[in-house]
Coordinates of C-alpha atoms in Angstrom, one line a residue:
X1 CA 7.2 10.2 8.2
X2 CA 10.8 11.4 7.5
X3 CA 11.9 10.0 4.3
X4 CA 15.4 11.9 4.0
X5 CA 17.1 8.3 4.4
X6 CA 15.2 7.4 1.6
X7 CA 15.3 9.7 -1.1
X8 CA 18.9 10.1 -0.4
X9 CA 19.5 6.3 -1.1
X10 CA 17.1 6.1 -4.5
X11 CA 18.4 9.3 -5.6
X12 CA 22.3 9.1 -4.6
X13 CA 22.3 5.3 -6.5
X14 CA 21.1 6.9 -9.7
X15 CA 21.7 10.4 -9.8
X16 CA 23.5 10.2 -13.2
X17 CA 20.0 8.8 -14.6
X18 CA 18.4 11.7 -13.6
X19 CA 20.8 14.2 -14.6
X20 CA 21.1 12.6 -18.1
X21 CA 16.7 12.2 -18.1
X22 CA 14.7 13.6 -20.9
X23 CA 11.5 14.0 -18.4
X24 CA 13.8 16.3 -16.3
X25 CA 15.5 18.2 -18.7
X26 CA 13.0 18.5 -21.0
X27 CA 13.3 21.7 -23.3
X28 CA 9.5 22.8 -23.8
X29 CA 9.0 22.7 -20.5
X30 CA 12.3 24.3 -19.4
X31 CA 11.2 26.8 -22.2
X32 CA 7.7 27.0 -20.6
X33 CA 8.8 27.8 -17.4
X34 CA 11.2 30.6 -18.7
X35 CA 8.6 32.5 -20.1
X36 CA 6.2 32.2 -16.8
X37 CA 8.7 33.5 -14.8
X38 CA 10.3 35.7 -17.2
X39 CA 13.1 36.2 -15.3
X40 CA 15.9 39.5 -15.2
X41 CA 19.4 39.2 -15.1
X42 CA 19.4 41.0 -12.2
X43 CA 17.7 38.3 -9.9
X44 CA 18.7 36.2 -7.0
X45 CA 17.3 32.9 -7.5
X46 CA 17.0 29.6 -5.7
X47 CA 16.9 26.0 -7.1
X48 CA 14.9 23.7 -4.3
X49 CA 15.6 20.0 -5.2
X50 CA 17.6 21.0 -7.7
X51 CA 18.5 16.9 -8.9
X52 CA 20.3 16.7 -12.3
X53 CA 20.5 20.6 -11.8
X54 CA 18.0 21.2 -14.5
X55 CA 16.3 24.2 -13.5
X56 CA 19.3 25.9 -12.2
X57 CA 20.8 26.0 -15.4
X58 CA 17.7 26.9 -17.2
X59 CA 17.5 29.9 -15.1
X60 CA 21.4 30.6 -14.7
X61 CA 20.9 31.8 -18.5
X62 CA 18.5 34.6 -17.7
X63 CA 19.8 35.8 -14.0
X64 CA 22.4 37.5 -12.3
X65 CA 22.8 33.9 -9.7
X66 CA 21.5 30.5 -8.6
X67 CA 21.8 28.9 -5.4
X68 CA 21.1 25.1 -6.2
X69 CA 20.1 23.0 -3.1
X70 CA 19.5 19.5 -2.6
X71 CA 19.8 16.6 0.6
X72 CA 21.7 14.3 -1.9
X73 CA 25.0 14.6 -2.6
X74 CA 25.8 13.0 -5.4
X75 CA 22.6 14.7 -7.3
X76 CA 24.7 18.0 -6.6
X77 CA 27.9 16.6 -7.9
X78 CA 26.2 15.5 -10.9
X79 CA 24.6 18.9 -11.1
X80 CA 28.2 20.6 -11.0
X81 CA 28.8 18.4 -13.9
X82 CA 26.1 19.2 -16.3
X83 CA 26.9 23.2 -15.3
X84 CA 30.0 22.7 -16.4
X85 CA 29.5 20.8 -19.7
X86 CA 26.8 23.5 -20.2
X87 CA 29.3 26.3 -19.4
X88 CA 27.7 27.9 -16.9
X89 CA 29.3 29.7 -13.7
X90 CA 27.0 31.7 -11.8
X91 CA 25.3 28.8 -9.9
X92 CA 26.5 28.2 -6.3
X93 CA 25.6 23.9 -5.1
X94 CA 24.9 23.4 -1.2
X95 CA 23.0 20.7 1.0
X96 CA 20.1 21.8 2.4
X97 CA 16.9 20.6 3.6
X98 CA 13.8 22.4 2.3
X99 CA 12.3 21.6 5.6
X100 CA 14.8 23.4 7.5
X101 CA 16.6 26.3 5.3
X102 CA 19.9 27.3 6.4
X103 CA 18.9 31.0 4.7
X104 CA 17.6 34.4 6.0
X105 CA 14.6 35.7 5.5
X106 CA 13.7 37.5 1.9
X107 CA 16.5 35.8 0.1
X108 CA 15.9 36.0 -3.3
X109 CA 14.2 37.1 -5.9
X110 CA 12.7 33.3 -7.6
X111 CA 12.3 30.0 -5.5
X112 CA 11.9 27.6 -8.3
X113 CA 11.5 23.5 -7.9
X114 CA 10.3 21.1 -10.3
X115 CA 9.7 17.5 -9.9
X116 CA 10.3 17.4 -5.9
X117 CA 7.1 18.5 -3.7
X118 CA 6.3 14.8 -4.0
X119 CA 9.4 13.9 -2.0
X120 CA 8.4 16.4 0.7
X121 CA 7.7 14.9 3.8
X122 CA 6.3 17.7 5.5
X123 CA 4.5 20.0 2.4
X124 CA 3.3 22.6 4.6
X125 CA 6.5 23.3 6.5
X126 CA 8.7 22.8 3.2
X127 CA 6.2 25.4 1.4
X128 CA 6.5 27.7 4.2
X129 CA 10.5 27.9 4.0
X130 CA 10.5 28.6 0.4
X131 CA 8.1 31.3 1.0
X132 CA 9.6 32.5 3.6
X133 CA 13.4 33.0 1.8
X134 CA 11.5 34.8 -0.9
X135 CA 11.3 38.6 -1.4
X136 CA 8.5 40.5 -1.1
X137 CA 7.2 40.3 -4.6
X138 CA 9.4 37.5 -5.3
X139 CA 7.7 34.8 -7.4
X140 CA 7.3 31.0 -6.7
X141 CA 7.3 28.3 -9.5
X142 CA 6.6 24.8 -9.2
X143 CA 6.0 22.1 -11.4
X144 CA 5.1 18.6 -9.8
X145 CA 3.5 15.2 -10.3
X146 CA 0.1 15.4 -9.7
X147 CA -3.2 13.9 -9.5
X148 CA -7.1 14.3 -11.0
X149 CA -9.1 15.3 -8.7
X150 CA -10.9 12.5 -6.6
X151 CA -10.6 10.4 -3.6
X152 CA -10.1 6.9 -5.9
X153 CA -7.1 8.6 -8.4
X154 CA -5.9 10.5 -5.2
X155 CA -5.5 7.1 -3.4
X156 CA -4.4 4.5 -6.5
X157 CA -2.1 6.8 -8.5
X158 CA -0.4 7.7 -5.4
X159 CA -0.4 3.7 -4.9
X160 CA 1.1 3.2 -7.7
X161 CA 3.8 6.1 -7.7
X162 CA 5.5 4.8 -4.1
X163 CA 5.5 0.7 -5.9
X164 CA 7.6 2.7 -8.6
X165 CA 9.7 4.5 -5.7
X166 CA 10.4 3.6 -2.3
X167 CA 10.8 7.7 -1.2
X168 CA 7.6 8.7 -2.8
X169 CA 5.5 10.9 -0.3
X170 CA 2.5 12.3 -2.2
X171 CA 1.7 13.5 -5.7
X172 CA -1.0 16.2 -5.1
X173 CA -4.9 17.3 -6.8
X174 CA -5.4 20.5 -7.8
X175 CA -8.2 20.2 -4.8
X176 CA -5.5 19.8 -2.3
X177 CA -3.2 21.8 -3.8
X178 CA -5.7 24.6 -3.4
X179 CA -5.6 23.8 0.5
X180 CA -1.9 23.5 0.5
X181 CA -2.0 27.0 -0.6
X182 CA -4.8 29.1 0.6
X183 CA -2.9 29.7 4.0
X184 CA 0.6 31.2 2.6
X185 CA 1.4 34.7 1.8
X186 CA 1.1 34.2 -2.3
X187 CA -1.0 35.9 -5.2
X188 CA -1.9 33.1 -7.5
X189 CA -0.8 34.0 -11.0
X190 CA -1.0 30.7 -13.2
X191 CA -1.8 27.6 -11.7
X192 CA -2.8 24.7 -14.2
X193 CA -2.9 20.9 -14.6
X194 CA -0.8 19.6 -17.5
X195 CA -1.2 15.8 -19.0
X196 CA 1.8 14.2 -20.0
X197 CA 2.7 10.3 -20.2
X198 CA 5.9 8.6 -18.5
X199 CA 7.6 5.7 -21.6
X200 CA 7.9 2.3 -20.6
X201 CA 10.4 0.9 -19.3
X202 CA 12.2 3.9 -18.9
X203 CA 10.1 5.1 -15.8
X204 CA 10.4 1.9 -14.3
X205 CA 13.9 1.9 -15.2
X206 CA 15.1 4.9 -13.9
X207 CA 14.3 3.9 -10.6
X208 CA 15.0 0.5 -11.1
X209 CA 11.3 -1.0 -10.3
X210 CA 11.7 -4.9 -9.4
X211 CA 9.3 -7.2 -11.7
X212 CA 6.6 -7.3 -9.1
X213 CA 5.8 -4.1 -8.5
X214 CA 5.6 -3.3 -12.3
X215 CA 3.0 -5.6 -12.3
X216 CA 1.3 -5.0 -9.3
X217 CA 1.1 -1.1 -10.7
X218 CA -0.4 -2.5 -13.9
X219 CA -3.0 -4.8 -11.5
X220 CA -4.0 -1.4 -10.0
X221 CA -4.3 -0.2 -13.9
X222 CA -6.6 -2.5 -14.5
X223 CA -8.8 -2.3 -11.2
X224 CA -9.2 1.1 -12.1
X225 CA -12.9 2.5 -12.3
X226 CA -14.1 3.1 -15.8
X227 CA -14.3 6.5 -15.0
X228 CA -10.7 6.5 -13.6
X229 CA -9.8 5.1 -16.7
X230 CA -10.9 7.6 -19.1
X231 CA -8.7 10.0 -17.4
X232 CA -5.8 7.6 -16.7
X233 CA -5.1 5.2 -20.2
X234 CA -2.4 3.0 -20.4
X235 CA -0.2 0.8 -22.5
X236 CA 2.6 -1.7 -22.5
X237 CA 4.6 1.2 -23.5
X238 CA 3.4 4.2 -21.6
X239 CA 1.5 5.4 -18.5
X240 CA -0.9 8.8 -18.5
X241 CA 0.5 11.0 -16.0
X242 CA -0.3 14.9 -14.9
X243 CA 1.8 17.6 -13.4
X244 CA 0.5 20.7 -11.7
X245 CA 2.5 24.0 -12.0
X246 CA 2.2 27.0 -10.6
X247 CA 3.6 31.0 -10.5
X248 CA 2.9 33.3 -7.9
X249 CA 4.2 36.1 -6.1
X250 CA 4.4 36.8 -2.6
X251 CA 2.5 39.2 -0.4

């Protein structure tokens, strides 16, 4: 189901959260992803989802450009602000749609995009136009939300992420994110799970969760299996979480 509607109405109503968010712009991982790509300042790059413009600013440092895209508009605004303040002015902001890019073929040098595949509505075709823009030999990073591996974590976190947020689509296993990407024209070069945690309230806050549906996602919690559990624990205060993130090149 199209969500564009949606994410654009979560997303456009708090996209000052997100650019001012410590999960987003968060340096170790920024760092991390630096040193996967390990970018030269020669390179054509583009930012998909780009959000509080994050990534784009990250890699802005390291390359000759950026093209930063994104459906919302005010995430892009917001974007241009934290460029600024960050003195940076080799990134170029347009709306796009990842599901339908307005870009030739073998574009650029790095499609990056962290945080967003979840928000895709159609994976497969969005994956497809991102490796389609890239060079040959171009390399493809993405860091998501994901999932352990397993039909009841598959099903109950991805529960519980779309109570959190309305424009959730799917956070994906390492299992299906193997499927997702055994059909496209890449060479997988790292491709790991990572655990992390999401604070309390902050998560909820960011997306401003109603009282109901923070509970109901601790009711889930609880209903876990025991063997879910060990690989999801919780708190008043936090929530276990993992991300999947991947480099590769294209064919």
């Amino acid at each position: 189901m199209d969500n564009t509607n949606e994410v654009k109405k979560n997303f456009g109503q708090r996209a000052c959260e997100y650019r001012l968010s410590s999960t987003h712009g968060n340096p170790e991982d920024l760092d991390r992803m630096i040193r996967l790509i390990d970018p030269n300042f020669d390179d054509d790059v583009l930012d998909v989802a780009t959000g509080g413009g994050h990534t784009a600013i990250a890699l802005a440092k390291f390359v000759k450009k950026v093209v930063a895209i994104d459906i919302t508009p005010e995430m892009l605004a917001e974007a241009k602000i934290a460029s600024i303040q960050n003195g940076i002015n080799n990134i170029t902001f347009r709306t796009e749609n990842v599901h339908n890019l307005n870009i030739s073929d073998c574009q650029f040098d790095i499609v990056a995009s962290r945080f967003a595949v979840h928000h895709f509505s159609d994976v497969r075709s969005a994956l497809q136009e991102m490796c389609r823009v890239l060079k040959h030999g171009g390399k493809l990073y993405i860091l998501d939300c994901s999932v352990v591996d397993g039909d009841e974590s598959e099903k109950e976190i991805n529960r519980i992420e779309l109570l959190r947020d309305s424009s959730h689509q799917y956070s994906y296993s390492p299992r299906l994110w193997n499927q997702l990407l055994q059909d496209l024209p890449l060479t997988i070069v790292h491709a790991s799970p990572l655990q992390s945690q999401y604070k309390l309230p902050v998560w909820f806050d960011r997306m401003e969760t109603n009282q109901s549906n923070r509970e109901e996602i601790f009711k889930v919690l609880n209903n876990l299996s025991s063997e879910c559990k060990i690989n999801y624990p919780f708190g008043n205060d936090y929530i276990t979480t993992y991300r999947y993130e991947l480099l590769a090149t294209k064919n």
